[in-house]
Amino acid sequence: MLKKGVFILLAVLVLQIPILLVNILISEREELSAETETEVSKQWAGVQDIYPPSLKIPYQSKEVNSKGETLLKDAVRVQEPEVAKVTGDVRVTTLHRSIYDVPVYKADLGITGHFELSDDDFAVYKDKLYIYISLGEMRGLEDNINASVNGKEYQFELADDGLRIELDPAGLAAGSSIDYSIYIRTKGAKSLRFRPEAATFNVDLRADHPSPSFGGAFLPNERNVTDEGFDAQWTVTEMNTFGMYDSVFFVDLIVPVSQYQQTGRATKYSFLIILLVFAAIYLVETITRQEVNYIQYIVTGFSLCLFYLLLLSISEYMAFGWAYLIASGMTVTALGGYFIGFLRSKTAVGCTVAVAILYAFIYILLNLETGSLLVGSLALFAILSLIMYFTRNNHISEAELR
């Protein structure tokens, strides 16, 4: 019996080699999925950056050269808005490439706010004013960008230095305000990013994506995430961004956990599953004195390893929960028939039920986030206590030790 125990421990360790090969395959499939997602995202439109508009004031500055001559030099003063508020409605959809799903989005955005003209602006003011706007991905534009400035309608036009509209300076004076409303229809993939280049920058975003991931320099001041989607609001001022090199914040609109990550997590419990199944068979041997040969242990171990390959391949075509149910059902059925074949007693049914319960328990652990370690530790303690109870009256003779 001692030799059998040593063999079981060595077999469990050796069977981690096929598990390692499955993990390598998982990484390769995940990389291929990521490459496909990147390719599709680039063709659709990549990560979209939303900038508030800027006011550019052309003027001529005076410079004195080394000869004492006064020269006029063209220059531009760039002014950020006092207030910029982005209101957005985002709709996430899924594109299909082969067996892979790539989430992308379309967004209807409104940017409102105002600029304030100071005395310094008019000290250098020439005869033109421009409002510029930038996007991270111009390919994402689905329509012309329209704007309303001080009640007058405009449409942004492409210039050498970006998208701009030329304002009518009539009626403007120092201390006056330039109110604007800009409407953008755009699309993108993976993330929607915001750059708070305004004295006060607000974002009010709604989307039908139920699992957003917020990140960057600022998290939402308020958020409400449901199964139907989310609402999130940010408020960032120039005092918040003072001294910051990168003040960008964003929301990721991607699938939070892929089937490859879930399958990879499942393989982390492979050592535990194989060890417990072997321990159950060994316990049956010890109690019933019915010998199970080495080949039967090895075949059982390979069946348990094959489960992860089944899980990986099936999960590429359907939801992970269904894939887990099918793969575990196939494995339990095959092992149940095998146990009946070599145990030839009612204990085979008990072992089969134990394997099914074990797979169900591992699935529960996979769906737990912070409590998986605690639940797993308590379950192992309970299993060890059962083993101690059933083996309390068994004695190993010196002959068995040899």
Coordinates of C-alpha atoms in Angstrom, one line a residue:
M1 CA 0.0 0.0 0.0
L2 CA 2.9 2.3 0.7
K3 CA 4.2 1.8 -2.8
K4 CA 0.8 2.6 -4.2
G5 CA 0.7 5.8 -2.2
V6 CA 4.1 6.9 -3.5
F7 CA 3.0 6.0 -7.1
I8 CA -0.2 8.1 -6.7
L9 CA 1.8 11.2 -5.6
L10 CA 4.3 10.8 -8.4
A11 CA 1.4 10.2 -10.9
V12 CA -0.3 13.4 -9.8
L13 CA 2.9 15.4 -10.3
V14 CA 3.6 13.8 -13.8
L15 CA 0.1 14.5 -14.9
Q16 CA 0.8 18.2 -14.5
I17 CA 2.8 17.9 -17.8
P18 CA -0.3 17.5 -20.0
I19 CA -1.9 20.3 -17.9
L20 CA 1.1 22.5 -18.8
L21 CA 0.6 21.7 -22.5
V22 CA -3.0 22.6 -22.2
N23 CA -2.0 25.9 -20.6
I24 CA 0.4 26.6 -23.5
L25 CA -2.4 25.9 -25.9
I26 CA -4.7 28.3 -24.0
S27 CA -2.1 31.0 -24.3
E28 CA -1.7 30.5 -28.0
R29 CA -5.5 30.6 -28.6
E30 CA -5.8 33.7 -26.4
E31 CA -3.0 35.4 -28.4
L32 CA -4.8 34.5 -31.7
S33 CA -8.0 35.9 -30.2
A34 CA -6.2 39.2 -29.2
E35 CA -4.7 39.5 -32.7
T36 CA -8.1 39.1 -34.3
E37 CA -9.6 41.6 -32.0
T38 CA -6.9 44.1 -32.7
E39 CA -7.2 43.6 -36.5
V40 CA -11.0 44.0 -36.4
S41 CA -10.8 47.0 -34.1
K42 CA -8.4 48.8 -36.5
Q43 CA -10.6 48.1 -39.4
W44 CA -13.6 49.4 -37.5
A45 CA -11.9 52.3 -35.6
G46 CA -9.6 52.0 -32.6
V47 CA -9.7 53.6 -29.2
Q48 CA -11.5 56.9 -29.5
D49 CA -10.1 60.0 -27.7
I50 CA -12.5 62.8 -27.0
Y51 CA -11.0 66.3 -26.6
P52 CA -13.0 69.5 -25.6
P53 CA -12.8 72.2 -28.2
S54 CA -10.1 74.9 -28.1
L55 CA -10.3 78.6 -29.2
K56 CA -7.4 79.8 -31.3
I57 CA -6.8 83.5 -31.7
P58 CA -4.4 84.5 -34.5
Y59 CA -2.4 87.7 -33.9
Q60 CA 0.9 89.4 -34.8
S61 CA 3.5 89.8 -32.1
K62 CA 6.2 92.5 -32.3
E63 CA 9.9 91.4 -32.0
V64 CA 13.0 93.6 -32.1
N65 CA 16.0 92.0 -34.0
S66 CA 19.7 92.6 -33.3
K67 CA 19.6 95.5 -35.7
G68 CA 17.0 97.3 -33.6
E69 CA 14.3 96.7 -36.2
T70 CA 10.7 96.0 -35.2
L71 CA 9.4 92.8 -36.9
L72 CA 5.8 91.5 -36.9
K73 CA 5.5 87.7 -36.4
D74 CA 2.3 85.7 -36.9
A75 CA 1.4 83.7 -33.8
V76 CA -1.7 82.0 -32.3
R77 CA -3.0 82.1 -28.8
V78 CA -4.8 78.9 -27.8
Q79 CA -7.4 79.1 -25.1
E80 CA -9.1 76.2 -23.3
P81 CA -12.9 76.5 -22.5
E82 CA -14.0 77.6 -19.1
V83 CA -16.6 74.8 -19.1
A84 CA -16.9 71.7 -21.3
K85 CA -19.5 69.1 -20.6
V86 CA -19.7 65.9 -22.6
T87 CA -23.0 64.0 -22.7
G88 CA -22.8 60.6 -24.4
D89 CA -25.0 57.7 -25.3
V90 CA -23.0 54.6 -26.2
R91 CA -24.2 51.4 -27.9
V92 CA -22.0 48.4 -27.8
T93 CA -22.4 45.7 -30.5
T94 CA -20.4 42.6 -31.4
L95 CA -18.6 41.9 -34.7
H96 CA -17.8 38.3 -35.6
R97 CA -14.6 37.1 -37.2
S98 CA -14.4 33.3 -37.6
I99 CA -15.1 31.9 -34.1
Y100 CA -14.1 35.1 -32.3
D101 CA -16.4 37.9 -31.1
V102 CA -15.1 41.5 -31.0
P103 CA -17.1 44.1 -29.1
V104 CA -17.2 47.6 -30.7
Y105 CA -19.3 50.6 -30.0
K106 CA -21.1 53.6 -31.5
A107 CA -21.4 56.9 -29.6
D108 CA -23.6 59.9 -29.9
L109 CA -21.8 62.7 -28.1
G110 CA -22.8 66.3 -27.3
I111 CA -20.2 68.8 -26.0
T112 CA -21.5 72.0 -24.6
G113 CA -19.8 74.9 -22.7
H114 CA -18.3 78.3 -23.2
F115 CA -15.2 80.3 -23.6
E116 CA -14.6 83.7 -21.9
L117 CA -12.7 86.4 -23.7
S118 CA -10.4 88.5 -21.6
D119 CA -8.8 91.9 -22.1
D120 CA -5.5 90.2 -22.9
D121 CA -7.2 88.4 -25.8
F122 CA -8.3 91.7 -27.4
A123 CA -4.9 93.2 -26.7
V124 CA -3.5 90.8 -29.3
Y125 CA -6.7 90.1 -31.3
K126 CA -6.2 90.4 -35.0
D127 CA -9.4 89.8 -37.0
K128 CA -10.3 86.1 -36.8
L129 CA -11.3 83.6 -34.3
Y130 CA -11.4 79.8 -34.7
I131 CA -12.8 76.9 -32.7
Y132 CA -10.8 73.7 -33.2
I133 CA -11.7 70.1 -32.2
S134 CA -9.7 66.9 -32.3
L135 CA -10.5 63.2 -32.1
G136 CA -8.2 60.4 -31.5
E137 CA -9.6 58.3 -34.4
M138 CA -10.9 60.4 -37.3
R139 CA -11.9 57.1 -39.1
G140 CA -14.5 56.7 -36.4
L141 CA -16.5 59.7 -37.6
E142 CA -19.9 58.7 -39.0
D143 CA -21.1 62.1 -40.0
N144 CA -20.0 65.7 -40.2
I145 CA -19.4 67.5 -36.9
N146 CA -22.0 70.2 -36.5
A147 CA -21.9 73.0 -34.0
S148 CA -24.0 75.9 -32.7
V149 CA -22.0 78.9 -31.5
N150 CA -23.8 81.8 -29.9
G151 CA -27.0 80.7 -31.6
K152 CA -25.4 80.4 -35.1
E153 CA -25.1 77.1 -36.9
Y154 CA -21.7 75.9 -38.2
Q155 CA -20.1 72.8 -39.6
F156 CA -16.5 71.9 -38.9
E157 CA -14.2 71.8 -41.9
L158 CA -10.9 70.2 -42.5
A159 CA -7.9 72.5 -42.5
D160 CA -4.2 71.9 -42.6
D161 CA -4.0 72.1 -38.8
G162 CA -7.2 70.2 -37.9
L163 CA -11.0 70.5 -37.8
R164 CA -12.1 74.0 -37.3
I165 CA -14.9 76.6 -37.7
E166 CA -14.3 80.3 -38.3
L167 CA -16.3 82.5 -36.1
D168 CA -17.8 85.8 -37.0
P169 CA -16.1 88.3 -34.6
A170 CA -18.8 90.9 -34.9
G171 CA -20.3 91.8 -31.6
L172 CA -17.6 90.2 -29.5
A173 CA -15.8 92.2 -26.9
A174 CA -13.6 91.7 -23.9
G175 CA -15.5 89.9 -21.1
S176 CA -18.0 88.4 -23.6
S177 CA -18.8 84.7 -23.7
I178 CA -18.7 82.3 -26.6
D179 CA -21.2 79.6 -26.0
Y180 CA -21.0 76.4 -28.0
S181 CA -22.8 73.1 -28.6
I182 CA -21.0 70.5 -30.7
Y183 CA -22.6 67.2 -31.9
I184 CA -20.5 64.2 -32.8
R185 CA -21.4 60.8 -34.1
T186 CA -18.5 58.4 -33.8
K187 CA -17.5 54.8 -33.3
G188 CA -14.6 53.0 -31.8
A189 CA -13.4 49.8 -30.1
K190 CA -12.1 48.7 -26.7
S191 CA -12.1 52.1 -24.9
L192 CA -13.6 55.6 -24.9
R193 CA -11.0 58.1 -23.5
F194 CA -11.5 61.6 -22.3
R195 CA -8.9 64.4 -22.0
P196 CA -10.0 67.1 -19.4
E197 CA -8.5 70.1 -21.2
A198 CA -10.8 72.7 -19.7
A199 CA -11.1 74.7 -16.6
T200 CA -14.1 72.6 -15.6
F201 CA -14.7 69.3 -17.5
N202 CA -17.8 67.2 -17.0
V203 CA -18.7 63.9 -18.5
D204 CA -22.2 62.3 -18.3
L205 CA -22.0 58.9 -20.0
R206 CA -24.7 56.2 -20.6
A207 CA -24.1 52.9 -22.2
D208 CA -25.8 49.5 -22.7
H209 CA -22.7 47.6 -21.6
P210 CA -23.2 45.9 -18.2
S211 CA -19.6 45.4 -17.2
P212 CA -17.5 48.6 -17.8
S213 CA -14.0 49.0 -16.5
F214 CA -13.2 52.5 -15.4
G215 CA -9.6 53.6 -15.3
G216 CA -7.1 56.4 -15.9
A217 CA -6.3 59.4 -13.8
F218 CA -9.9 59.9 -12.5
L219 CA -12.7 57.5 -11.5
P220 CA -16.3 58.5 -11.9
N221 CA -17.7 60.7 -9.1
E222 CA -20.9 58.7 -9.4
R223 CA -21.8 55.5 -11.2
N224 CA -24.7 53.1 -11.5
V225 CA -24.0 49.7 -13.1
T226 CA -26.9 47.3 -13.8
D227 CA -27.4 44.2 -16.0
E228 CA -28.8 46.6 -18.7
G229 CA -25.9 49.0 -18.7
F230 CA -24.4 51.8 -16.8
D231 CA -24.5 55.6 -16.1
A232 CA -21.3 57.4 -15.0
Q233 CA -20.5 61.0 -14.2
W234 CA -17.1 62.7 -13.9
T235 CA -16.2 66.2 -12.8
V236 CA -12.6 67.3 -13.3
T237 CA -11.3 70.9 -12.7
E238 CA -8.0 72.5 -13.6
M239 CA -7.1 72.3 -9.9
N240 CA -7.4 68.5 -10.1
T241 CA -5.1 68.2 -13.0
F242 CA -2.5 70.7 -11.7
G243 CA 1.0 69.2 -12.1
M244 CA -0.3 66.0 -13.7
Y245 CA 1.6 64.8 -16.8
D246 CA -1.3 62.6 -18.0
S247 CA -4.8 63.4 -16.8
V248 CA -6.6 61.1 -19.3
F249 CA -9.5 58.9 -17.9
F250 CA -11.4 56.2 -19.7
V251 CA -14.0 53.5 -19.7
D252 CA -13.2 50.1 -21.2
L253 CA -16.0 48.6 -23.1
I254 CA -14.7 45.0 -23.6
V255 CA -15.7 41.5 -22.4
P256 CA -14.3 41.5 -18.8
V257 CA -13.3 37.8 -18.6
S258 CA -12.7 35.8 -21.7
Q259 CA -13.3 32.0 -22.0
Y260 CA -9.5 31.6 -22.2
Q261 CA -9.0 33.4 -18.8
Q262 CA -11.7 31.2 -17.3
T263 CA -10.3 28.0 -18.7
G264 CA -6.8 29.0 -17.5
R265 CA -8.3 29.6 -14.0
A266 CA -9.9 26.2 -14.1
T267 CA -6.5 24.5 -14.8
K268 CA -5.2 25.9 -11.6
Y269 CA -7.4 23.5 -9.8
S270 CA -6.2 20.5 -11.8
F271 CA -3.7 19.3 -9.2
L272 CA -6.5 19.4 -6.6
I273 CA -9.0 17.5 -8.7
I274 CA -6.6 14.7 -9.7
L275 CA -5.3 14.3 -6.2
L276 CA -8.7 14.1 -4.7
V277 CA -10.0 11.6 -7.3
F278 CA -6.9 9.5 -6.8
A279 CA -7.4 9.8 -3.0
A280 CA -11.0 8.6 -3.4
I281 CA -10.0 5.5 -5.4
Y282 CA -7.1 4.8 -2.9
L283 CA -9.6 5.2 0.0
V284 CA -11.9 2.6 -1.7
E285 CA -8.9 0.3 -2.1
T286 CA -8.0 0.7 1.6
I287 CA -11.5 0.1 2.9
T288 CA -12.7 -2.7 0.6
R289 CA -9.2 -4.3 0.1
Q290 CA -10.1 -4.4 -3.7
E291 CA -6.9 -3.7 -5.7
V292 CA -6.9 -1.1 -8.4
N293 CA -3.9 -1.5 -10.8
Y294 CA -1.5 1.3 -11.9
I295 CA -2.9 1.4 -15.5
Q296 CA -6.3 2.2 -14.2
Y297 CA -5.0 5.1 -12.1
I298 CA -3.1 6.5 -15.2
V299 CA -6.2 6.2 -17.5
T300 CA -8.3 7.9 -14.9
G301 CA -5.7 10.7 -14.7
F302 CA -5.6 11.2 -18.4
S303 CA -9.4 11.4 -18.5
L304 CA -9.2 14.2 -15.9
C305 CA -6.6 16.0 -18.0
L306 CA -8.6 15.7 -21.2
F307 CA -11.4 17.6 -19.5
Y308 CA -9.5 20.9 -19.8
L309 CA -8.9 20.3 -23.5
L310 CA -12.6 19.7 -24.0
L311 CA -13.4 22.8 -22.0
L312 CA -11.1 24.9 -24.1
S313 CA -12.4 23.7 -27.4
I314 CA -16.1 23.8 -26.5
S315 CA -15.9 27.2 -24.9
E316 CA -14.8 28.8 -28.2
Y317 CA -18.2 28.1 -29.6
M318 CA -20.6 28.7 -26.7
A319 CA -20.8 30.4 -23.2
F320 CA -18.3 29.2 -20.7
G321 CA -21.0 27.9 -18.3
W322 CA -22.5 25.6 -20.9
A323 CA -19.1 24.5 -22.1
Y324 CA -18.1 23.6 -18.5
L325 CA -21.4 21.7 -18.1
I326 CA -20.9 19.7 -21.3
A327 CA -17.1 19.0 -20.7
S328 CA -17.6 17.9 -17.1
G329 CA -20.7 15.8 -18.1
M330 CA -18.7 14.0 -20.7
T331 CA -15.8 13.4 -18.3
V332 CA -18.0 12.2 -15.4
T333 CA -20.0 9.9 -17.7
A334 CA -16.8 8.3 -19.1
L335 CA -15.2 7.9 -15.7
G336 CA -18.5 6.5 -14.2
G337 CA -18.5 3.7 -16.8
Y338 CA -14.8 3.1 -16.2
F339 CA -15.2 2.9 -12.4
I340 CA -18.1 0.4 -12.8
G341 CA -15.8 -1.6 -15.1
F342 CA -12.9 -2.1 -12.7
L343 CA -14.5 -1.6 -9.2
R344 CA -17.5 -3.8 -9.9
S345 CA -19.4 -2.6 -6.8
K346 CA -21.7 0.1 -5.6
T347 CA -18.6 2.1 -4.6
A348 CA -18.2 2.9 -8.3
V349 CA -21.4 4.9 -8.2
G350 CA -20.1 6.7 -5.1
C351 CA -16.9 7.6 -6.8
T352 CA -18.7 8.9 -9.9
V353 CA -21.0 11.1 -7.7
A354 CA -17.9 12.4 -5.9
V355 CA -16.3 13.4 -9.2
A356 CA -19.5 15.2 -10.3
I357 CA -19.7 17.1 -7.0
L358 CA -16.0 18.0 -7.2
Y359 CA -16.5 19.5 -10.7
A360 CA -19.6 21.4 -9.5
F361 CA -17.6 22.7 -6.5
I362 CA -14.7 23.9 -8.7
Y363 CA -17.3 25.7 -10.9
I364 CA -18.6 27.5 -7.9
L365 CA -15.0 28.5 -6.9
L366 CA -14.4 29.9 -10.5
N367 CA -17.4 32.2 -10.1
L368 CA -16.4 33.4 -6.7
E369 CA -14.1 36.5 -6.6
T370 CA -12.9 37.3 -3.1
G371 CA -14.2 34.3 -1.2
S372 CA -12.7 31.5 -3.3
L373 CA -9.7 31.0 -1.0
L374 CA -11.8 30.8 2.1
V375 CA -14.4 28.4 0.6
G376 CA -11.7 26.2 -0.9
S377 CA -9.8 26.0 2.4
L378 CA -12.9 25.0 4.3
A379 CA -13.8 22.4 1.7
L380 CA -10.3 20.8 1.8
F381 CA -10.5 20.7 5.6
A382 CA -13.9 18.9 5.4
I383 CA -12.5 16.4 2.8
L384 CA -9.5 15.7 5.0
S385 CA -11.7 15.2 8.0
L386 CA -13.8 12.6 6.0
I387 CA -10.7 10.8 5.0
M388 CA -9.4 10.7 8.6
Y389 CA -12.8 9.4 9.7
F390 CA -13.0 6.5 7.2
T391 CA -9.4 5.5 7.7
R392 CA -9.3 5.7 11.5
N393 CA -9.6 2.0 12.0
N394 CA -7.3 0.9 9.2
H395 CA -3.9 -0.5 10.1
I396 CA -0.9 -1.0 7.8
S397 CA 1.1 -4.1 8.5
E398 CA 4.9 -4.3 8.1
A399 CA 4.4 -6.5 5.0
E400 CA 2.3 -3.7 3.4
L401 CA 5.0 -1.2 4.2
R402 CA 7.5 -3.3 2.4

